[in-house]
XYZ file of C-alpha atoms in Angstrom:
695
model
C -20.591 -129.372 -152.065
C -19.174 -128.033 -148.926
C -21.096 -128.782 -145.593
C -21.498 -125.077 -144.899
C -23.151 -124.413 -148.264
C -27.020 -123.954 -148.043
C -29.202 -124.156 -151.188
C -32.513 -122.126 -150.473
C -34.267 -122.915 -153.833
C -33.404 -124.456 -157.173
C -33.145 -120.979 -158.660
C -30.552 -120.183 -156.073
C -28.515 -123.290 -157.075
C -28.506 -122.295 -160.863
C -27.562 -118.684 -160.072
C -24.691 -119.294 -157.689
C -23.168 -122.528 -159.489
C -22.112 -123.765 -162.753
C -23.960 -126.578 -164.499
C -21.424 -129.090 -163.546
C -21.387 -128.185 -160.048
C -25.142 -127.848 -160.043
C -25.348 -131.759 -161.053
C -22.705 -132.758 -158.584
C -24.956 -130.988 -155.770
C -28.023 -132.862 -157.150
C -26.509 -136.231 -156.937
C -25.247 -135.378 -153.366
C -28.919 -134.384 -152.340
C -30.272 -137.602 -153.828
C -27.690 -139.768 -151.955
C -28.518 -137.879 -148.679
C -32.258 -138.490 -149.164
C -31.956 -142.309 -149.822
C -29.656 -142.735 -146.883
C -32.102 -140.750 -144.548
C -35.109 -142.798 -145.917
C -33.328 -146.118 -144.732
C -32.731 -144.629 -141.235
C -36.359 -143.635 -140.777
C -37.553 -147.146 -141.982
C -35.458 -148.669 -139.455
C -36.433 -146.572 -136.720
C -40.246 -146.935 -137.366
C -39.906 -150.661 -137.547
C -38.117 -150.822 -134.259
C -41.038 -148.588 -132.554
C -43.549 -150.789 -134.146
C -42.083 -153.974 -132.604
C -41.918 -152.251 -129.137
C -45.671 -151.269 -129.534
C -46.837 -154.737 -130.184
C -44.896 -155.978 -127.116
C -46.670 -153.478 -124.877
C -50.098 -154.392 -126.216
C -49.438 -158.038 -125.598
C -48.412 -157.299 -122.013
C -51.629 -155.147 -121.411
C -53.836 -158.087 -122.651
C -52.232 -160.441 -120.238
C -52.626 -158.067 -117.387
C -56.305 -157.568 -118.090
C -56.986 -161.274 -118.054
C -55.256 -161.745 -114.747
C -57.294 -158.720 -113.287
C -60.562 -160.294 -114.535
C -59.604 -163.577 -113.014
C -58.737 -161.839 -109.602
C -62.279 -160.045 -109.675
C -64.070 -163.311 -110.293
C -62.389 -164.778 -107.401
C -63.332 -161.908 -105.031
C -66.781 -161.990 -106.301
C -67.365 -165.498 -105.464
C -65.730 -165.090 -102.104
C -67.961 -162.338 -101.074
C -71.009 -164.134 -102.532
C -70.202 -167.040 -100.299
C -69.742 -164.704 -97.158
C -73.051 -162.728 -97.351
C -75.579 -162.793 -94.421
C -79.115 -164.486 -94.848
C -81.746 -162.928 -97.159
C -83.927 -160.286 -95.172
C -87.146 -158.063 -96.025
C -85.839 -154.751 -97.367
C -89.254 -152.875 -97.881
C -89.431 -149.634 -95.705
C -91.772 -149.772 -92.744
C -93.815 -146.627 -91.481
C -92.629 -145.091 -88.272
C -94.844 -145.783 -85.242
C -97.963 -143.401 -84.990
C -97.229 -142.228 -81.634
C -93.650 -141.405 -82.721
C -95.033 -139.101 -85.553
C -97.502 -137.415 -83.437
C -94.922 -136.504 -80.907
C -92.604 -135.252 -83.653
C -95.343 -133.230 -85.057
C -96.410 -131.741 -81.606
C -92.653 -130.904 -80.835
C -92.344 -129.107 -84.091
C -95.546 -127.362 -83.414
C -94.421 -126.126 -80.034
C -91.080 -124.991 -81.650
C -92.970 -123.254 -84.409
C -95.029 -121.254 -81.936
C -92.094 -120.163 -79.902
C -89.900 -119.328 -82.973
C -92.942 -117.500 -84.597
C -93.108 -115.244 -81.466
C -89.400 -114.417 -81.330
C -89.560 -113.784 -84.992
C -92.245 -111.245 -84.427
C -90.449 -109.619 -81.816
C -87.267 -109.308 -84.099
C -89.406 -107.970 -86.868
C -89.069 -110.853 -89.081
C -92.524 -110.649 -90.350
C -92.618 -113.142 -93.113
C -90.925 -115.794 -91.325
C -93.454 -115.345 -88.624
C -96.148 -115.743 -91.218
C -94.552 -118.827 -92.590
C -94.374 -120.402 -89.220
C -97.961 -119.704 -88.609
C -98.947 -121.307 -91.977
C -96.876 -124.592 -90.799
C -98.493 -124.358 -87.353
C -102.057 -124.470 -88.898
C -101.080 -127.507 -91.067
C -99.692 -129.155 -87.781
C -102.900 -128.233 -85.819
C -104.928 -129.715 -88.595
C -102.912 -133.063 -88.609
C -103.090 -133.470 -84.740
C -106.636 -132.677 -84.718
C -107.504 -136.383 -83.944
C -105.220 -136.889 -81.054
C -107.348 -136.985 -77.985
C -104.479 -137.132 -75.670
C -102.984 -133.850 -76.768
C -106.360 -131.872 -76.828
C -105.661 -129.524 -73.916
C -102.288 -128.667 -75.092
C -103.472 -128.210 -78.547
C -106.148 -125.774 -77.531
C -103.391 -123.843 -75.499
C -101.245 -123.785 -78.536
C -104.198 -122.891 -80.741
C -104.862 -119.836 -78.484
C -101.408 -118.720 -78.603
C -101.072 -118.988 -82.455
C -104.518 -117.011 -82.572
C -103.199 -114.173 -80.534
C -99.744 -114.198 -82.543
C -101.951 -114.038 -85.724
C -103.512 -110.966 -84.587
C -100.392 -109.354 -83.432
C -98.903 -110.182 -86.742
C -101.873 -108.518 -88.713
C -101.462 -105.535 -86.401
C -97.650 -105.346 -87.114
C -98.374 -105.731 -90.736
C -100.960 -103.123 -90.870
C -98.650 -100.758 -88.962
C -95.790 -101.395 -91.455
C -98.260 -101.005 -94.595
C -99.203 -97.512 -93.322
C -95.940 -96.367 -92.148
C -94.738 -93.664 -94.653
C -91.165 -94.502 -94.158
C -91.502 -98.129 -95.067
C -89.209 -99.147 -97.800
C -90.312 -101.089 -100.809
C -88.849 -104.259 -99.632
C -90.632 -103.903 -96.209
C -93.904 -103.364 -97.801
C -93.543 -106.329 -100.192
C -92.524 -108.542 -97.207
C -95.691 -107.225 -95.362
C -98.007 -107.862 -98.297
C -96.613 -111.458 -98.694
C -97.044 -111.974 -94.948
C -100.747 -110.786 -95.171
C -101.241 -113.199 -98.218
C -99.941 -116.225 -96.319
C -101.892 -115.451 -92.973
C -105.224 -114.619 -94.629
C -104.973 -116.783 -97.768
C -105.412 -113.594 -99.743
C -104.496 -112.796 -103.285
C -101.804 -110.060 -104.218
C -104.620 -107.990 -105.474
C -106.661 -108.269 -102.311
C -103.320 -107.492 -100.313
C -102.929 -104.296 -102.569
C -106.641 -103.363 -102.035
C -106.109 -103.711 -98.219
C -103.149 -101.500 -98.424
C -105.088 -98.836 -100.181
C -107.762 -99.101 -97.727
C -105.695 -98.802 -94.910
C -103.882 -95.747 -96.260
C -107.303 -94.252 -97.019
C -108.443 -94.670 -93.483
C -105.285 -93.335 -92.083
C -105.807 -90.071 -94.116
C -109.453 -89.922 -92.901
C -108.522 -90.427 -89.167
C -105.892 -87.625 -89.503
C -107.935 -85.172 -90.982
C -110.899 -85.914 -88.775
C -108.886 -85.450 -85.635
C -107.347 -81.941 -86.645
C -107.900 -79.487 -89.325
C -104.810 -77.522 -88.352
C -102.265 -76.268 -90.741
C -99.450 -79.099 -89.970
C -102.014 -81.846 -90.113
C -102.992 -80.593 -93.659
C -99.462 -80.517 -94.837
C -98.731 -84.038 -93.392
C -101.839 -85.445 -94.928
C -100.679 -84.052 -98.279
C -97.301 -85.564 -98.134
C -98.754 -88.949 -96.886
C -101.156 -89.039 -99.959
C -98.331 -88.242 -102.342
C -96.066 -90.888 -100.822
C -98.906 -93.416 -100.809
C -99.639 -92.737 -104.632
C -95.954 -93.202 -105.657
C -95.965 -96.310 -103.357
C -98.943 -97.847 -105.303
C -97.335 -96.844 -108.583
C -94.006 -98.701 -107.424
C -95.869 -101.939 -106.192
C -97.693 -102.528 -109.372
C -96.355 -104.949 -111.837
C -93.151 -107.122 -111.560
C -92.039 -106.462 -108.083
C -95.360 -107.827 -106.754
C -95.292 -110.782 -108.939
C -91.625 -111.651 -108.228
C -92.267 -111.563 -104.461
C -95.315 -113.919 -104.628
C -93.565 -116.255 -107.075
C -90.525 -116.401 -104.674
C -92.916 -117.829 -101.898
C -94.135 -120.784 -104.344
C -90.675 -121.700 -105.630
C -90.250 -124.424 -102.751
C -92.083 -125.932 -99.919
C -92.229 -123.769 -96.799
C -90.072 -126.380 -94.693
C -87.346 -126.570 -97.468
C -86.892 -122.700 -97.505
C -83.267 -122.123 -96.216
C -84.526 -119.365 -93.864
C -86.814 -122.016 -92.229
C -84.756 -125.027 -92.702
C -81.655 -123.643 -91.263
C -83.315 -122.430 -87.942
C -81.819 -124.602 -85.319
C -84.616 -123.886 -82.794
C -87.061 -125.797 -85.011
C -84.699 -129.108 -84.863
C -85.885 -130.210 -88.226
C -82.820 -132.479 -88.644
C -84.449 -134.806 -86.107
C -87.971 -134.357 -86.725
C -87.918 -133.637 -90.714
C -88.499 -137.462 -91.690
C -91.092 -138.009 -89.183
C -93.273 -135.004 -90.659
C -96.113 -136.184 -92.971
C -95.430 -135.485 -96.719
C -98.209 -133.181 -97.273
C -96.729 -130.878 -94.580
C -93.224 -131.251 -95.821
C -93.998 -130.671 -99.449
C -96.602 -127.772 -98.793
C -96.236 -124.999 -101.036
C -98.504 -121.971 -100.421
C -101.020 -121.323 -103.001
C -102.459 -117.862 -104.009
C -105.204 -116.894 -106.090
C -103.944 -115.901 -109.563
C -105.357 -112.401 -110.630
C -103.735 -110.552 -113.401
C -105.783 -107.264 -113.825
C -105.193 -105.316 -116.990
C -103.424 -101.852 -117.059
C -106.797 -100.181 -117.461
C -108.336 -101.848 -114.455
C -105.234 -100.988 -112.325
C -105.196 -97.517 -113.366
C -109.004 -97.293 -112.697
C -108.545 -98.561 -109.004
C -105.619 -95.979 -108.573
C -107.825 -93.197 -110.013
C -110.548 -94.256 -107.585
C -108.292 -94.301 -104.659
C -106.989 -90.763 -105.632
C -110.301 -89.380 -106.007
C -111.563 -90.348 -102.666
C -108.387 -89.443 -100.925
C -108.505 -86.180 -102.601
C -112.101 -85.549 -101.589
C -111.133 -86.121 -98.035
C -108.140 -83.970 -98.349
C -109.989 -81.026 -100.129
C -112.886 -81.232 -97.383
C -110.337 -80.839 -94.612
C -108.504 -78.029 -96.572
C -111.858 -76.087 -96.858
C -112.324 -76.558 -93.226
C -108.836 -75.504 -92.168
C -108.786 -72.313 -94.683
C -111.473 -70.459 -92.714
C -109.393 -70.456 -89.523
C -106.730 -68.223 -91.420
C -108.028 -64.819 -91.530
C -104.803 -63.136 -92.842
C -103.571 -63.332 -96.260
C -100.097 -63.950 -95.277
C -101.194 -67.047 -93.443
C -103.048 -68.438 -96.527
C -100.080 -67.623 -98.740
C -97.820 -69.488 -96.251
C -99.982 -72.494 -96.342
C -99.846 -72.174 -100.037
C -96.018 -72.164 -100.364
C -95.897 -75.155 -97.837
C -98.423 -77.148 -99.807
C -96.949 -76.464 -103.238
C -93.356 -77.116 -101.826
C -94.523 -80.684 -100.714
C -96.323 -81.416 -104.177
C -93.969 -79.869 -106.741
C -90.763 -81.870 -106.237
C -92.679 -85.165 -107.106
C -95.427 -83.466 -109.352
C -94.813 -85.429 -112.640
C -93.943 -88.692 -111.078
C -97.014 -88.609 -108.774
C -100.284 -90.212 -110.321
C -103.217 -87.523 -110.322
C -100.570 -84.873 -109.359
C -102.349 -82.345 -111.507
C -105.771 -83.122 -109.798
C -104.063 -82.458 -106.307
C -102.791 -79.090 -107.608
C -106.158 -77.988 -109.139
C -107.886 -78.887 -105.646
C -105.251 -76.893 -103.778
C -105.455 -74.021 -106.128
C -109.317 -74.002 -106.196
C -109.619 -73.936 -102.377
C -106.752 -71.320 -101.909
C -108.240 -68.994 -104.428
C -111.767 -69.093 -102.968
C -110.168 -68.417 -99.481
C -108.150 -65.487 -100.665
C -111.288 -63.988 -102.499
C -113.183 -64.449 -99.385
C -110.435 -62.788 -97.257
C -110.507 -59.814 -99.605
C -114.138 -59.441 -99.596
C -114.286 -59.758 -95.800
C -111.472 -57.359 -95.412
C -113.098 -54.804 -97.539
C -116.300 -55.353 -95.845
C -114.772 -54.473 -92.868
C -114.404 -50.854 -93.989
C -118.290 -50.469 -93.553
C -118.228 -52.073 -90.280
C -115.625 -49.317 -89.142
C -117.743 -46.351 -90.261
C -121.329 -47.562 -89.852
C -121.451 -47.728 -85.876
C -119.891 -44.135 -86.003
C -122.671 -43.042 -88.110
C -125.318 -44.799 -86.073
C -124.165 -43.063 -82.893
C -123.384 -39.501 -83.723
C -125.159 -38.159 -80.839
C -123.460 -40.525 -78.427
C -120.043 -39.479 -79.254
C -117.917 -38.277 -76.274
C -115.509 -35.342 -76.413
C -112.010 -35.789 -75.536
C -110.855 -35.179 -72.135
C -109.663 -31.736 -71.018
C -105.866 -30.995 -71.671
C -105.631 -30.251 -67.809
C -107.031 -33.524 -66.821
C -105.370 -34.613 -63.411
C -104.710 -38.191 -64.892
C -102.738 -36.675 -67.690
C -100.945 -34.155 -65.458
C -99.620 -36.624 -63.151
C -98.163 -38.920 -65.720
C -94.341 -38.992 -65.961
C -92.644 -37.128 -68.740
C -92.117 -40.109 -71.156
C -95.608 -41.316 -70.960
C -97.340 -37.756 -70.428
C -95.583 -36.157 -73.335
C -96.819 -38.641 -76.042
C -100.417 -38.461 -74.601
C -100.474 -34.703 -74.388
C -99.459 -34.497 -78.214
C -102.097 -37.060 -78.884
C -104.809 -35.253 -76.879
C -103.874 -31.680 -78.481
C -104.163 -33.184 -81.865
C -107.390 -34.906 -81.295
C -108.802 -31.721 -79.806
C -107.439 -29.586 -82.650
C -109.159 -31.909 -85.145
C -112.228 -32.205 -83.182
C -112.085 -35.985 -82.838
C -114.240 -37.581 -80.258
C -113.488 -40.844 -78.452
C -115.373 -42.686 -81.063
C -113.854 -41.019 -83.914
C -110.349 -41.436 -82.586
C -110.856 -45.286 -82.254
C -112.594 -45.347 -85.741
C -109.567 -43.413 -87.072
C -107.071 -45.927 -85.500
C -109.313 -48.768 -86.851
C -109.371 -47.295 -90.349
C -105.630 -46.706 -90.407
C -105.073 -50.422 -89.438
C -107.222 -51.482 -92.188
C -105.620 -49.224 -94.758
C -102.196 -50.477 -93.604
C -103.212 -54.246 -93.706
C -104.859 -53.630 -97.181
C -101.752 -52.211 -98.583
C -99.686 -54.831 -96.948
C -101.955 -57.355 -98.564
C -101.187 -55.799 -101.919
C -97.499 -56.047 -101.272
C -97.806 -59.795 -100.187
C -99.565 -60.513 -103.212
C -96.868 -58.932 -105.307
C -94.233 -61.217 -103.578
C -95.734 -64.197 -105.156
C -94.000 -63.546 -108.271
C -90.627 -63.531 -106.680
C -90.884 -67.163 -105.563
C -88.511 -69.407 -107.620
C -90.787 -72.502 -108.355
C -88.522 -73.556 -111.077
C -85.960 -74.751 -108.396
C -88.606 -76.621 -106.525
C -90.688 -78.224 -109.296
C -89.648 -81.854 -110.390
C -87.491 -82.053 -113.462
C -89.927 -82.925 -116.251
C -89.477 -85.381 -119.139
C -89.188 -83.971 -122.628
C -92.951 -84.263 -123.193
C -93.756 -82.484 -120.027
C -91.723 -79.336 -120.691
C -94.556 -77.305 -121.929
C -96.730 -78.555 -118.983
C -93.954 -77.511 -116.493
C -93.754 -73.943 -118.071
C -97.351 -73.515 -117.813
C -97.366 -74.598 -114.355
C -94.578 -72.280 -113.189
C -96.302 -69.488 -115.130
C -99.705 -70.093 -113.335
C -97.858 -70.136 -109.789
C -96.038 -67.185 -110.364
C -97.846 -64.689 -112.607
C -101.587 -66.020 -113.117
C -102.272 -66.586 -109.398
C -100.643 -63.308 -108.301
C -102.751 -61.297 -111.077
C -105.941 -63.312 -109.902
C -105.337 -62.460 -106.300
C -104.619 -58.804 -106.985
C -107.738 -58.486 -109.056
C -109.745 -60.026 -106.361
C -108.419 -57.750 -103.713
C -109.019 -54.736 -106.239
C -112.422 -55.582 -106.997
C -113.408 -56.088 -103.373
C -111.544 -52.702 -102.478
C -113.580 -51.010 -105.066
C -116.868 -52.679 -104.052
C -116.089 -51.635 -100.342
C -115.336 -48.142 -101.284
C -118.670 -47.759 -103.036
C -120.418 -49.225 -100.378
C -118.798 -46.932 -98.029
C -119.726 -44.038 -100.142
C -123.318 -45.165 -100.463
C -123.788 -45.669 -96.710
C -122.268 -42.243 -96.151
C -124.450 -40.554 -98.626
C -127.525 -42.168 -97.342
C -126.975 -41.290 -93.983
C -126.064 -37.701 -94.831
C -129.159 -37.555 -96.941
C -131.138 -38.532 -94.012
C -129.712 -35.838 -91.927
C -130.388 -33.368 -94.528
C -133.929 -34.348 -94.898
C -134.565 -34.663 -91.210
C -132.313 -32.509 -89.425
C -131.752 -33.134 -85.772
C -129.143 -31.222 -83.825
C -126.248 -29.340 -85.301
C -124.033 -31.835 -83.308
C -125.270 -34.648 -85.407
C -124.247 -32.670 -88.544
C -120.813 -31.677 -87.269
C -120.097 -35.170 -86.202
C -121.013 -36.513 -89.397
C -119.035 -34.104 -91.329
C -116.007 -34.978 -89.250
C -116.473 -38.660 -89.750
C -116.575 -37.983 -93.530
C -113.475 -35.764 -93.321
C -111.609 -38.258 -91.367
C -112.304 -41.372 -93.418
C -112.366 -39.750 -96.954
C -109.034 -37.947 -96.403
C -107.379 -41.228 -95.222
C -108.940 -43.247 -98.098
C -108.222 -40.888 -100.789
C -104.495 -40.422 -99.706
C -104.085 -44.220 -99.515
C -106.114 -45.271 -102.582
C -106.262 -42.327 -104.988
C -107.318 -44.242 -108.018
C -110.431 -45.869 -106.326
C -111.595 -43.445 -103.753
C -112.953 -40.746 -105.947
C -116.302 -40.392 -104.228
C -118.055 -38.600 -106.852
C -121.292 -38.345 -104.882
C -119.904 -36.932 -101.610
C -119.272 -33.255 -102.515
C -122.827 -32.406 -103.278
C -124.119 -34.134 -100.046
C -121.282 -32.469 -97.980
C -122.157 -28.928 -99.329
C -125.736 -29.624 -98.134
C -124.215 -30.331 -94.718
C -122.165 -27.422 -94.560
C -125.221 -25.448 -95.520
C -127.038 -26.927 -92.481
C -124.038 -25.722 -90.312
C -124.096 -22.474 -91.799
C -127.870 -21.910 -91.308
C -127.430 -23.266 -87.547
C -124.823 -20.560 -87.092
C -126.778 -17.764 -88.593
C -129.831 -18.800 -86.221
C -127.677 -18.883 -83.033
C -126.156 -15.550 -84.069
C -129.747 -14.232 -84.603
C -130.956 -15.720 -81.252
C -128.159 -14.196 -79.378
C -128.459 -10.713 -80.855
C -132.186 -9.881 -81.589
C -134.509 -9.238 -78.934
C -131.754 -8.780 -76.447
C -131.128 -5.493 -74.403
C -128.759 -3.248 -76.185
C -126.130 -1.122 -74.753
C -125.904 2.511 -75.438
C -126.212 3.657 -79.031
C -123.042 5.176 -80.402
C -123.546 7.971 -82.844
C -120.938 8.490 -85.652
C -119.904 11.787 -83.835
C -119.097 9.797 -80.650
C -116.648 7.457 -82.801
C -113.462 8.149 -84.322
C -113.321 8.428 -87.974
C -113.473 5.440 -90.095
C -113.965 3.055 -87.311
C -117.076 0.729 -86.781
C -119.144 0.877 -83.603
C -118.762 -1.849 -80.935
C -122.161 -3.190 -82.039
C -120.652 -4.102 -85.460
C -117.365 -5.300 -83.876
C -119.254 -7.307 -81.236
C -121.281 -8.878 -84.020
C -118.380 -10.442 -85.561
C -116.868 -11.430 -82.166
C -120.262 -13.164 -81.371
C -120.241 -14.839 -84.833
C -116.552 -16.229 -84.142
C -117.668 -17.470 -80.708
C -120.763 -19.283 -82.128
C -118.595 -20.809 -84.887
C -116.091 -21.945 -82.320
C -118.886 -23.734 -80.214
C -120.601 -25.165 -83.104
C -117.542 -26.493 -85.035
C -114.486 -26.061 -82.904
C -111.241 -25.174 -84.621
C -111.360 -27.947 -87.217
C -114.649 -27.559 -89.279
C -114.111 -24.182 -90.811
C -112.809 -24.827 -94.301
C -113.016 -21.806 -96.768
C -116.248 -23.342 -98.580
C -117.861 -23.457 -94.999
C -116.972 -20.153 -93.997
C -118.192 -18.746 -97.200
C -121.404 -20.479 -96.610
C -121.501 -18.999 -93.082
C -120.872 -15.445 -94.295
C -123.568 -15.944 -96.980
C -126.159 -17.232 -94.570
C -125.403 -14.539 -91.744
C -125.241 -11.792 -94.540
C -128.620 -12.729 -95.920
C -129.987 -12.278 -92.584
C -128.470 -9.346 -90.691
C -128.828 -6.781 -93.597
C -132.457 -7.219 -93.614
C -134.045 -3.772 -92.858
C -136.275 -5.095 -89.827
C -133.146 -6.728 -87.971
C -130.282 -4.615 -89.328
C -130.445 -2.450 -86.123
C -129.327 -5.447 -83.965
C -126.153 -5.804 -85.794
C -125.013 -2.383 -86.874
C -125.570 1.340 -85.974
C -124.405 3.331 -89.141
C -123.454 3.197 -92.660
C -119.813 2.673 -91.999
C -120.914 -0.381 -89.839
C -122.724 -1.764 -92.671
C -119.914 -1.368 -95.229
C -117.428 -2.834 -92.607
C -119.802 -5.910 -92.065
C -120.458 -6.190 -95.856
C -116.636 -6.363 -96.560
C -116.217 -8.865 -93.585
C -118.989 -11.132 -94.806
C -117.932 -10.811 -98.464
C -120.925 -9.296 -99.806
C -120.853 -7.469 -103.200
C -120.501 -3.608 -102.368
C -120.204 -2.475 -105.967
C -123.851 -1.969 -106.409
C -124.598 -0.592 -102.864
C -125.802 2.926 -102.745
C -123.223 4.196 -100.231
C -120.639 6.595 -100.327
C -117.408 5.215 -101.929
C -115.306 6.809 -99.288
C -117.087 4.663 -96.561
C -116.468 1.559 -98.507
C -112.675 2.284 -98.974
C -112.270 3.259 -95.567
C -114.139 0.126 -94.179
C -112.134 -2.066 -96.429
C -108.931 -0.551 -95.123
C -110.105 -0.839 -91.560
C -110.902 -4.564 -92.337
C -107.623 -5.168 -93.707
C -105.964 -4.053 -90.462
C -108.514 -5.999 -88.244
C -109.300 -9.218 -90.015
C -106.830 -11.352 -88.187
C -108.650 -10.667 -85.232
C -111.613 -12.812 -86.426
C -109.811 -15.901 -87.515
C -111.023 -17.714 -90.611
C -113.458 -14.848 -91.251
C -110.563 -12.960 -92.209
C -109.438 -15.139 -95.141
C -110.816 -14.006 -98.589
C -113.383 -16.171 -100.326
C -112.576 -18.625 -103.224
C -109.200 -19.661 -102.139
C -110.321 -23.312 -101.728
C -109.574 -25.753 -99.032
């Protein structure tokens, strides 16, 4: 077989070679294997012999090493110093006392600097060590004065530390780590348990809320107190459980003097004095009373604090709201309070209780403002009704004060005075009209402000709820946007309706009193003007509510009094007076009334102007005047004072709206009188308008 030939497997040998060649290849392979076996045996034998030689050399070297070590040991044993007592001796008492006193001084100084640097926990730990050192040095008579001085300093430091701790505990901006550090410091200094420290924290925050709200009930204080209350509830929630336990356990992991934050302080010099400090001080580990309240107990304490703080806040809110007289002020406070509460509504314990208290107080105040605002309507009109006779008329248009004003100011005042005189407004009535207009404007503005509540996007403000709180969040937003707005509007609507009914009742009672016990016609006229001014403004602004079903009847009775008074004054001015010469029909032009009839109408217009001015004479009132005058002047016993002939009677009948169809007169006189009245009726103002046209 050639050297380059490679046999992969026995199948390969039979496939590529003939049988004789395959046998030759087998013999060659067997010979090669035997040769390699001999070589391997010779190689292994040589290596084994070398290994045995190496092992023998190692054994020899080990024996020599042992011999050398024995010689060295004997030499060192022979050269050792004499035997001495090796038991430890306690250091001298004065040296121990001096080391403790020096450490006490350094603890006092370091505690003061730590307090200045806001390292509250380190200061508390040093105060604990100082307390142990003072107790240990209590029997040293030579250090009494120095110890008393240090004791006083440490007492002052302890008080400052407690004040600083309380300030940090009540600070709303304190972080969780700051609060835990302060609580641990409080536990170290006062030997209190963690539960006692948490109870102290709750009491401190409750007292701060009480002080805040006792000092002021102003709107900013209310908002600040609510914000502080919510932050406190969230703080209590975050402190409960593992954070508090871990912080207390960290204090008890090692002795105070072995704490790296204390041991590494160069100013204490523990490297020189540590070995001289008694073991009970070096190994002191603070002990705290272990208390593990159940979840129910913790929740009960939290709910108790929440109820008490909420009661204080609610009382202050009820004192603050009465100072807000406008609905927009109350709604502004409402928006501020809910803007503070809603971003943490679901994560704050008792968040729903806080919301309910706020809603109750706000709803009550809005309801009170609505009723007070509505009751003000009666306060506007009642003084006017009680002082009808004392009403002063407006000043003359030619008043010197008005005439000397410059054009800008004088023009406006002149227009106002002309309008008031035309409407018959007295000074009191003008003031009442202004007050009423202001009241109407503010009431309509209140409705607009209440409608604006629905436009606030509380969804963007409220805290994102968990899946189980989705329905509560939807109900909350619906209540704030829709329910409250509807409730406020209904309250205002109810109060407005009540005020209008009270107004109608007061007007009706006063008018009935005037009708039953008539005084002077000026009272009646002033009352009519007051009714006209107020009812017209109210009906224009509130057409649905201001129906005033009782007023038309009583107003008609007042109009009847005015008409009767006009008739009486007309009769007083005509009857029994000296008459001028009597004009016979032959002395007058055809189809023309006598001066007597003409002057009767002129006198009637003059009396109407004097009694009711230019504003009182609506068509129904004129109709009543015509009826009252007509029922009197056509009586046979007084007819001669008002007319002189049949044409006069026809003329006055037509002028006063009497029925002439059944009168036994010549139809020609009636027709002529009617035509003449049509030509002259404009001379007599409102008397010339036909009856039945309405106001």
